[in-house]
């Protein structure tokens, strides 16, 4: 029996979108006849390819997106606009332009947009509701190994997944460690303990199982390998729990070095074409941004000069990609003090901040010259914020306080970022807040996409600038 998966749902949604574009293309031809059938078919293929390619590139075909009405409408627009532009470009490059043709293309684009929205809101909406109602994406899971680790894993999953849970823990099986308690044998508040490896095999032969998680101690790697090898006889996913608290790869995948198998535990962000897309985004946004904000920068420069003595621009060393120092540009918001190395962060009502500086900082206008850093290649528009070398949280240097902090240096720092729009603007004076900021930055690095950047930019304008935590 074919099991429903996220990939299958995504392919059905793509098929629905392409079908809607095909139906809109056919309807446009049958209603207006301004274009020949061959022209209509070719343009339909181009539109469908660009639409699907754009949304695939932006990782828009994901099950979690189909549950949100506004996000689906936005995705149809994001995919539809490039598709419409591609059709116009190809058509007018190959066929002499006429007003009637432009009208026909406009009609077709309108029908296609409506068809896509109907498909997403009705057909895809019905599909997702049916899947959720019947629990088709839920997975039946068995756990085998050390009982303490097995039940700790189950408890952690239930605590973290308070809403919709995609894993159903059916039973636990013991392969090492302490014996089961009467409550565990009876399944009182926990998945019941059903025996050992032989009982797990019997269960898997008798009932449907989607996943087996092995929670054995890594002190005996050979024993883990033997259990995994014996599970080869079943068509299930097999997961090996890592030793808790000792190994935290953000990315892991098997690879080969010569004829030896190896585990790649980290992947360089923005490899290949992704780096090109990110660079195009940076230079485009920075160039347009400088043009748009130049009047604001001129007024701010004049206000700074009139308010206090000193330069308009403030230059300071920051840490960037691969732990390299670079000079960041900001509008000066503090009184000039050569002895201030920047290691002490600003606080609310900081006497070092000028009157004009307080206003500029509250709206983050002082950060706008960093668009020049983007054009120089030192920064990105979106990314983890760059910090001053040796900047302190409490009495400890940031590196000593936050062990994963240096992992932020795998990507260029940004003017804004996922952390900034999630409450990390303003000062960071506790280890807990610093850890939260690092967690958000690493999430951004590991989940980067063009659409993620666009979302952050929009939230920066609509939400981040209105945040009163900056000072």
Short mmCIF file of C-alpha atoms in Angstrom, two decimals, residues 18-451:
data_model
loop_
_atom_site.label_atom_id
_atom_site.label_comp_id
_atom_site.label_asym_id
_atom_site.label_seq_id
_atom_site.Cartn_x
_atom_site.Cartn_y
_atom_site.Cartn_z
CA UNK A 18 -0.08 22.94 -13.80
CA UNK A 19 -3.56 21.60 -14.56
CA UNK A 20 -5.11 24.97 -13.70
CA UNK A 21 -2.65 26.75 -16.01
CA UNK A 22 -3.43 24.27 -18.79
CA UNK A 23 -7.19 24.74 -18.34
CA UNK A 24 -6.79 28.53 -18.32
CA UNK A 25 -4.72 28.30 -21.51
CA UNK A 26 -7.39 26.19 -23.21
CA UNK A 27 -10.18 28.50 -22.03
CA UNK A 28 -8.33 31.58 -23.30
CA UNK A 29 -7.91 30.01 -26.71
CA UNK A 30 -11.53 28.85 -26.99
CA UNK A 31 -13.02 32.17 -25.83
CA UNK A 32 -10.95 34.79 -27.67
CA UNK A 33 -9.06 33.12 -30.58
CA UNK A 34 -6.66 36.08 -30.89
CA UNK A 35 -3.68 33.69 -30.81
CA UNK A 36 -3.19 30.51 -32.82
CA UNK A 37 -3.38 27.15 -31.06
CA UNK A 38 0.37 26.57 -31.44
CA UNK A 39 1.19 30.02 -30.02
CA UNK A 40 -1.17 29.45 -27.11
CA UNK A 41 0.28 26.02 -26.34
CA UNK A 42 3.90 27.22 -26.42
CA UNK A 43 3.15 30.20 -24.19
CA UNK A 44 1.24 27.92 -21.81
CA UNK A 45 4.23 25.62 -21.47
CA UNK A 46 6.52 28.60 -20.83
CA UNK A 47 4.16 30.02 -18.21
CA UNK A 48 3.80 26.67 -16.43
CA UNK A 49 7.57 26.04 -16.44
CA UNK A 50 8.47 29.48 -15.07
CA UNK A 51 5.68 29.38 -12.48
CA UNK A 52 6.61 25.93 -11.14
CA UNK A 53 10.34 26.64 -11.36
CA UNK A 54 10.05 29.90 -9.44
CA UNK A 55 8.05 28.38 -6.60
CA UNK A 56 10.28 25.29 -6.48
CA UNK A 57 13.37 27.48 -6.28
CA UNK A 58 11.81 29.42 -3.44
CA UNK A 59 10.83 26.22 -1.58
CA UNK A 60 7.18 27.26 -1.71
CA UNK A 61 5.87 23.74 -2.30
CA UNK A 62 5.78 22.66 1.35
CA UNK A 63 2.87 21.09 3.22
CA UNK A 64 2.99 23.64 6.06
CA UNK A 65 2.30 26.44 3.54
CA UNK A 66 -0.92 24.93 2.20
CA UNK A 67 -2.72 25.45 5.50
CA UNK A 68 -2.38 29.25 5.34
CA UNK A 69 -4.72 31.15 3.04
CA UNK A 70 -2.69 34.35 2.78
CA UNK A 71 0.55 32.49 2.10
CA UNK A 72 -1.03 30.54 -0.76
CA UNK A 73 -2.29 33.76 -2.36
CA UNK A 74 1.16 35.31 -2.03
CA UNK A 75 2.80 32.24 -3.58
CA UNK A 76 0.43 32.35 -6.57
CA UNK A 77 1.43 35.99 -7.12
CA UNK A 78 5.14 35.28 -6.63
CA UNK A 79 5.03 32.50 -9.21
CA UNK A 80 2.56 34.20 -11.53
CA UNK A 81 4.33 37.53 -12.01
CA UNK A 82 7.61 36.05 -13.36
CA UNK A 83 5.57 33.65 -15.51
CA UNK A 84 3.58 36.53 -17.03
CA UNK A 85 6.75 38.54 -17.68
CA UNK A 86 8.40 35.54 -19.33
CA UNK A 87 5.39 35.03 -21.61
CA UNK A 88 5.40 38.70 -22.63
CA UNK A 89 9.14 38.67 -23.30
CA UNK A 90 9.04 35.52 -25.42
CA UNK A 91 5.93 36.52 -27.33
CA UNK A 92 7.09 39.99 -28.28
CA UNK A 93 10.56 38.70 -29.15
CA UNK A 94 9.12 36.25 -31.70
CA UNK A 95 5.85 37.76 -32.92
CA UNK A 96 5.11 41.30 -34.23
CA UNK A 97 3.25 43.15 -31.49
CA UNK A 98 -0.41 44.06 -31.91
CA UNK A 99 -2.86 45.60 -29.45
CA UNK A 100 -5.26 42.67 -29.83
CA UNK A 101 -2.54 40.24 -28.81
CA UNK A 102 -1.77 42.23 -25.67
CA UNK A 103 -5.46 42.16 -24.77
CA UNK A 104 -5.58 38.41 -25.30
CA UNK A 105 -2.52 37.88 -23.11
CA UNK A 106 -4.09 40.03 -20.40
CA UNK A 107 -7.30 37.99 -20.51
CA UNK A 108 -5.32 34.76 -20.34
CA UNK A 109 -3.24 35.96 -17.38
CA UNK A 110 -6.41 36.93 -15.51
CA UNK A 111 -8.04 33.56 -16.13
CA UNK A 112 -4.84 31.73 -15.12
CA UNK A 113 -4.57 33.67 -11.86
CA UNK A 114 -8.21 32.96 -10.99
CA UNK A 115 -7.82 29.30 -11.92
CA UNK A 116 -4.72 28.95 -9.75
CA UNK A 117 -6.48 30.55 -6.79
CA UNK A 118 -9.51 28.29 -7.25
CA UNK A 119 -7.23 25.27 -7.41
CA UNK A 120 -5.31 26.26 -4.31
CA UNK A 121 -8.25 27.37 -2.19
CA UNK A 122 -10.74 24.65 -3.19
CA UNK A 123 -8.89 21.58 -4.45
CA UNK A 124 -5.70 21.87 -2.41
CA UNK A 125 -7.68 23.08 0.60
CA UNK A 126 -9.95 20.03 0.37
CA UNK A 127 -6.91 17.74 -0.03
CA UNK A 128 -5.16 19.12 3.07
CA UNK A 129 -8.34 18.99 5.17
CA UNK A 130 -8.91 15.37 4.13
CA UNK A 131 -5.31 14.43 4.91
CA UNK A 132 -5.49 16.05 8.34
CA UNK A 133 -8.88 14.56 9.15
CA UNK A 134 -7.74 11.04 8.26
CA UNK A 135 -4.24 11.45 9.66
CA UNK A 136 -2.64 10.27 6.41
CA UNK A 137 0.70 11.93 7.16
CA UNK A 138 1.01 10.49 10.63
CA UNK A 139 3.72 7.88 11.13
CA UNK A 140 3.55 4.80 13.35
CA UNK A 141 6.82 4.61 15.29
CA UNK A 142 8.51 1.91 17.36
CA UNK A 143 11.46 2.63 19.66
CA UNK A 144 14.08 0.08 20.71
CA UNK A 145 17.10 0.36 23.00
CA UNK A 146 17.71 1.78 26.45
CA UNK A 147 14.35 2.44 28.14
CA UNK A 148 15.47 5.64 29.91
CA UNK A 149 16.62 7.15 26.63
CA UNK A 150 13.59 5.84 24.76
CA UNK A 151 11.03 7.35 27.13
CA UNK A 152 13.03 10.59 27.41
CA UNK A 153 12.86 10.90 23.61
CA UNK A 154 9.10 10.29 23.62
CA UNK A 155 8.52 12.84 26.40
CA UNK A 156 10.65 15.48 24.65
CA UNK A 157 8.73 14.98 21.42
CA UNK A 158 5.36 15.37 23.12
CA UNK A 159 6.55 18.48 24.97
CA UNK A 160 7.91 20.16 21.83
CA UNK A 161 5.03 19.16 19.53
CA UNK A 162 2.08 20.58 21.43
CA UNK A 163 -0.05 21.03 18.32
CA UNK A 164 -0.28 18.67 15.36
CA UNK A 165 1.90 15.58 15.88
CA UNK A 166 3.07 13.60 12.89
CA UNK A 167 4.59 10.74 14.92
CA UNK A 168 2.55 8.15 16.84
CA UNK A 169 4.75 6.21 19.26
CA UNK A 170 3.06 2.80 19.27
CA UNK A 171 5.38 0.80 21.54
CA UNK A 172 8.84 0.67 23.11
CA UNK A 173 11.14 -2.38 23.07
CA UNK A 174 14.08 -3.00 25.42
CA UNK A 175 17.49 -4.06 24.11
CA UNK A 176 19.73 -2.91 26.96
CA UNK A 177 19.67 -1.12 30.32
CA UNK A 178 17.22 -1.45 33.18
CA UNK A 179 14.07 -3.60 33.09
CA UNK A 180 10.65 -2.03 32.53
CA UNK A 181 8.50 -0.78 35.38
CA UNK A 182 4.91 -2.03 35.86
CA UNK A 183 3.59 1.32 34.59
CA UNK A 184 5.69 1.03 31.42
CA UNK A 185 4.55 -2.55 30.84
CA UNK A 186 0.94 -1.42 31.21
CA UNK A 187 1.43 1.68 29.05
CA UNK A 188 0.15 4.07 31.72
CA UNK A 189 0.72 7.52 30.22
CA UNK A 190 3.53 6.24 27.98
CA UNK A 191 3.84 3.86 25.01
CA UNK A 192 3.80 0.31 26.40
CA UNK A 193 6.98 -1.78 26.61
CA UNK A 194 6.36 -4.88 24.49
CA UNK A 195 9.54 -6.95 24.89
CA UNK A 196 12.83 -7.12 23.06
CA UNK A 197 14.18 -7.30 19.52
CA UNK A 198 12.36 -10.55 18.68
CA UNK A 199 9.01 -9.05 19.77
CA UNK A 200 9.73 -5.95 17.64
CA UNK A 201 10.32 -8.19 14.59
CA UNK A 202 7.06 -10.02 15.28
CA UNK A 203 5.17 -6.72 15.57
CA UNK A 204 6.68 -5.37 12.33
CA UNK A 205 5.67 -8.54 10.45
CA UNK A 206 2.12 -8.34 11.81
CA UNK A 207 1.32 -4.60 11.70
CA UNK A 208 2.21 -1.55 9.66
CA UNK A 209 5.28 0.31 10.92
CA UNK A 210 6.69 3.44 9.33
CA UNK A 211 9.73 4.16 11.49
CA UNK A 212 11.97 2.49 14.06
CA UNK A 213 14.12 4.64 16.34
CA UNK A 214 17.15 3.04 17.99
CA UNK A 215 18.09 4.54 21.38
CA UNK A 216 21.08 2.36 22.29
CA UNK A 217 24.18 3.78 23.95
CA UNK A 218 26.99 4.73 21.56
CA UNK A 219 29.49 3.08 23.87
CA UNK A 220 29.00 -0.03 21.74
CA UNK A 221 28.80 1.17 18.13
CA UNK A 222 29.02 -2.40 16.79
CA UNK A 223 25.84 -3.36 18.68
CA UNK A 224 23.99 -0.39 17.14
CA UNK A 225 25.16 -1.50 13.70
CA UNK A 226 23.93 -5.03 14.31
CA UNK A 227 20.44 -3.83 15.28
CA UNK A 228 20.29 -1.55 12.25
CA UNK A 229 21.46 -4.41 10.02
CA UNK A 230 18.75 -6.72 11.32
CA UNK A 231 16.10 -4.07 10.63
CA UNK A 232 17.03 -4.21 6.93
CA UNK A 233 14.42 -6.94 6.45
CA UNK A 234 11.57 -4.46 6.93
CA UNK A 235 10.44 -1.59 4.69
CA UNK A 236 10.76 1.07 7.39
CA UNK A 237 12.76 4.20 8.12
CA UNK A 238 15.44 3.48 10.72
CA UNK A 239 16.68 6.38 12.87
CA UNK A 240 19.70 6.21 15.20
CA UNK A 241 19.43 8.61 18.13
CA UNK A 242 22.68 10.48 18.70
CA UNK A 243 24.28 10.55 22.11
CA UNK A 244 22.38 13.32 23.97
CA UNK A 245 24.43 16.46 24.62
CA UNK A 246 27.60 15.30 22.85
CA UNK A 247 27.02 15.76 19.13
CA UNK A 248 24.93 18.52 17.54
CA UNK A 249 25.33 18.56 13.76
CA UNK A 250 23.15 21.18 12.09
CA UNK A 251 23.50 19.16 8.90
CA UNK A 252 24.57 15.56 8.36
CA UNK A 253 24.80 13.36 5.30
CA UNK A 254 26.72 10.31 4.17
CA UNK A 255 29.49 10.83 1.65
CA UNK A 256 32.60 9.01 0.41
CA UNK A 257 36.30 9.80 0.66
CA UNK A 258 38.08 7.45 -1.72
CA UNK A 259 36.54 4.07 -0.82
CA UNK A 260 35.75 5.03 2.79
CA UNK A 261 32.29 6.08 3.96
CA UNK A 262 32.16 9.30 5.97
CA UNK A 263 29.57 11.46 7.74
CA UNK A 264 29.48 15.07 6.62
CA UNK A 265 28.31 17.01 9.67
CA UNK A 266 28.37 20.52 8.22
CA UNK A 267 27.64 21.96 4.80
CA UNK A 268 28.89 25.28 3.53
CA UNK A 269 25.89 27.60 3.06
CA UNK A 270 25.02 29.09 -0.33
CA UNK A 271 26.95 26.65 -2.48
CA UNK A 272 26.89 26.97 -6.28
CA UNK A 273 23.94 28.77 -7.82
CA UNK A 274 22.49 29.64 -4.39
CA UNK A 275 25.44 31.96 -3.79
CA UNK A 276 24.80 33.64 -7.15
CA UNK A 277 21.13 34.20 -6.29
CA UNK A 278 22.09 35.65 -2.90
CA UNK A 279 24.67 37.98 -4.50
CA UNK A 280 22.17 39.20 -7.11
CA UNK A 281 19.66 39.85 -4.34
CA UNK A 282 22.24 41.76 -2.28
CA UNK A 283 23.51 44.02 -5.05
CA UNK A 284 20.01 44.69 -6.41
CA UNK A 285 18.48 45.57 -3.04
CA UNK A 286 21.52 47.59 -1.93
CA UNK A 287 21.63 49.64 -5.14
CA UNK A 288 17.90 50.39 -5.15
CA UNK A 289 17.98 50.97 -1.40
CA UNK A 290 20.73 53.58 -1.61
CA UNK A 291 18.82 55.43 -4.32
CA UNK A 292 15.59 55.41 -2.31
CA UNK A 293 17.07 56.39 1.07
CA UNK A 294 19.58 58.95 -0.18
CA UNK A 295 17.32 61.91 0.79
CA UNK A 296 16.96 60.42 4.30
CA UNK A 297 20.74 59.99 4.57
CA UNK A 298 21.36 63.60 3.50
CA UNK A 299 18.91 64.97 6.07
CA UNK A 300 20.37 62.70 8.76
CA UNK A 301 23.92 63.84 7.92
CA UNK A 302 22.90 67.48 8.22
CA UNK A 303 21.18 66.85 11.57
CA UNK A 304 24.26 65.04 12.92
CA UNK A 305 26.54 67.94 11.95
CA UNK A 306 24.27 70.49 13.57
CA UNK A 307 23.77 68.44 16.73
CA UNK A 308 27.33 67.58 17.85
CA UNK A 309 30.93 67.89 16.69
CA UNK A 310 32.53 64.98 14.88
CA UNK A 311 32.23 63.03 11.62
CA UNK A 312 28.92 61.98 10.08
CA UNK A 313 30.00 58.42 9.45
CA UNK A 314 31.12 56.10 12.21
CA UNK A 315 33.58 53.31 11.29
CA UNK A 316 34.11 50.31 13.50
CA UNK A 317 35.67 46.85 13.27
CA UNK A 318 33.18 43.97 13.13
CA UNK A 319 33.47 40.23 12.63
CA UNK A 320 32.20 38.84 9.33
CA UNK A 321 32.33 35.80 7.10
CA UNK A 322 34.86 33.15 8.19
CA UNK A 323 35.74 35.13 11.32
CA UNK A 324 37.37 37.94 9.30
CA UNK A 325 37.33 41.51 10.52
CA UNK A 326 35.93 44.27 8.32
CA UNK A 327 35.02 47.93 8.78
CA UNK A 328 31.33 48.63 9.14
CA UNK A 329 29.76 52.00 8.27
CA UNK A 330 27.07 53.62 10.39
CA UNK A 331 25.75 57.10 10.96
CA UNK A 332 27.37 58.47 14.12
CA UNK A 333 24.87 58.43 17.00
CA UNK A 334 27.24 58.94 19.95
CA UNK A 335 29.59 61.66 21.15
CA UNK A 336 33.14 61.17 19.88
CA UNK A 337 35.31 59.27 22.39
CA UNK A 338 38.57 57.75 21.09
CA UNK A 339 38.86 55.57 24.22
CA UNK A 340 35.56 53.76 23.54
CA UNK A 341 36.38 50.44 21.81
CA UNK A 342 32.74 49.44 21.41
CA UNK A 343 32.98 46.35 23.62
CA UNK A 344 30.33 47.81 25.96
CA UNK A 345 26.95 47.81 24.24
CA UNK A 346 24.61 50.79 24.40
CA UNK A 347 21.93 50.81 27.08
CA UNK A 348 18.64 52.67 27.31
CA UNK A 349 19.20 56.38 28.05
CA UNK A 350 22.93 55.88 27.45
CA UNK A 351 24.69 59.25 28.05
CA UNK A 352 27.02 58.52 25.11
CA UNK A 353 24.10 58.81 22.66
CA UNK A 354 23.36 62.25 21.17
CA UNK A 355 19.88 63.69 20.82
CA UNK A 356 19.80 63.15 17.07
CA UNK A 357 21.46 59.77 17.56
CA UNK A 358 18.62 58.58 19.80
CA UNK A 359 16.11 59.39 17.05
CA UNK A 360 18.19 57.72 14.33
CA UNK A 361 18.70 54.59 16.43
CA UNK A 362 15.01 54.26 17.29
CA UNK A 363 14.19 53.88 13.56
CA UNK A 364 17.45 52.08 12.66
CA UNK A 365 18.32 54.89 10.25
CA UNK A 366 21.90 54.76 11.56
CA UNK A 367 22.26 51.32 9.93
CA UNK A 368 21.49 52.52 6.38
CA UNK A 369 25.14 53.26 5.39
CA UNK A 370 25.75 49.52 5.70
CA UNK A 371 24.25 49.31 2.22
CA UNK A 372 27.75 50.43 1.19
CA UNK A 373 29.17 47.41 3.03
CA UNK A 374 26.83 45.23 0.99
CA UNK A 375 28.11 46.73 -2.26
CA UNK A 376 31.70 46.23 -1.06
CA UNK A 377 30.94 42.53 -0.46
CA UNK A 378 31.52 42.58 3.30
CA UNK A 379 27.86 42.15 4.22
CA UNK A 380 24.52 40.92 2.92
CA UNK A 381 21.21 42.72 3.17
CA UNK A 382 19.85 39.83 5.28
CA UNK A 383 21.97 37.72 7.61
CA UNK A 384 23.22 37.42 11.20
CA UNK A 385 24.07 40.81 12.65
CA UNK A 386 27.83 41.57 12.89
CA UNK A 387 29.14 42.23 16.37
CA UNK A 388 32.16 44.07 17.74
CA UNK A 389 35.18 41.83 18.51
CA UNK A 390 35.25 40.89 22.20
CA UNK A 391 31.81 42.38 22.80
CA UNK A 392 30.60 41.49 26.29
CA UNK A 393 27.29 40.18 27.52
CA UNK A 394 28.12 40.12 31.20
CA UNK A 395 31.63 39.71 32.57
CA UNK A 396 32.39 36.97 30.04
CA UNK A 397 33.42 37.54 26.47
CA UNK A 398 30.67 36.49 24.06
CA UNK A 399 32.67 33.54 22.71
CA UNK A 400 33.08 32.08 26.19
CA UNK A 401 29.42 32.57 27.07
CA UNK A 402 27.83 31.11 23.91
CA UNK A 403 29.50 28.01 22.52
CA UNK A 404 27.66 28.08 19.15
CA UNK A 405 28.19 31.80 18.56
CA UNK A 406 31.06 31.30 16.10
CA UNK A 407 28.82 29.17 13.85
CA UNK A 408 27.21 32.45 12.75
CA UNK A 409 30.38 33.26 10.79
CA UNK A 410 29.50 30.71 8.12
CA UNK A 411 27.46 33.38 6.32
CA UNK A 412 28.01 37.06 5.61
CA UNK A 413 26.52 39.31 8.30
CA UNK A 414 23.42 41.27 7.40
CA UNK A 415 21.81 44.65 7.94
CA UNK A 416 18.69 42.89 9.18
CA UNK A 417 18.00 39.29 10.05
CA UNK A 418 15.69 36.63 11.41
CA UNK A 419 16.86 37.36 14.94
CA UNK A 420 16.22 41.11 14.62
CA UNK A 421 12.56 40.70 13.67
CA UNK A 422 12.08 38.19 16.48
CA UNK A 423 12.90 40.44 19.40
CA UNK A 424 16.71 40.69 19.23
CA UNK A 425 16.90 44.41 18.48
CA UNK A 426 18.27 46.51 21.29
CA UNK A 427 20.79 45.40 23.88
CA UNK A 428 21.77 41.83 24.76
CA UNK A 429 22.66 41.70 28.44
CA UNK A 430 21.88 38.13 29.44
CA UNK A 431 23.29 34.80 28.33
CA UNK A 432 19.73 33.55 27.76
CA UNK A 433 18.94 36.33 25.27
CA UNK A 434 22.28 35.85 23.53
CA UNK A 435 21.61 32.10 23.22
CA UNK A 436 18.20 32.85 21.74
CA UNK A 437 19.76 35.22 19.21
CA UNK A 438 22.32 32.59 18.17
CA UNK A 439 19.56 30.00 17.84
CA UNK A 440 17.59 32.29 15.50
CA UNK A 441 20.69 33.10 13.43
CA UNK A 442 21.58 29.43 12.99
CA UNK A 443 17.98 28.65 12.02
CA UNK A 444 18.26 31.29 9.28
CA UNK A 445 21.55 29.87 7.99
CA UNK A 446 20.21 26.32 7.84
CA UNK A 447 16.85 27.29 6.24
CA UNK A 448 17.95 30.04 3.86
CA UNK A 449 15.98 30.71 0.70
CA UNK A 450 15.25 33.76 -1.46
CA UNK A 451 11.67 33.79 -0.16
#
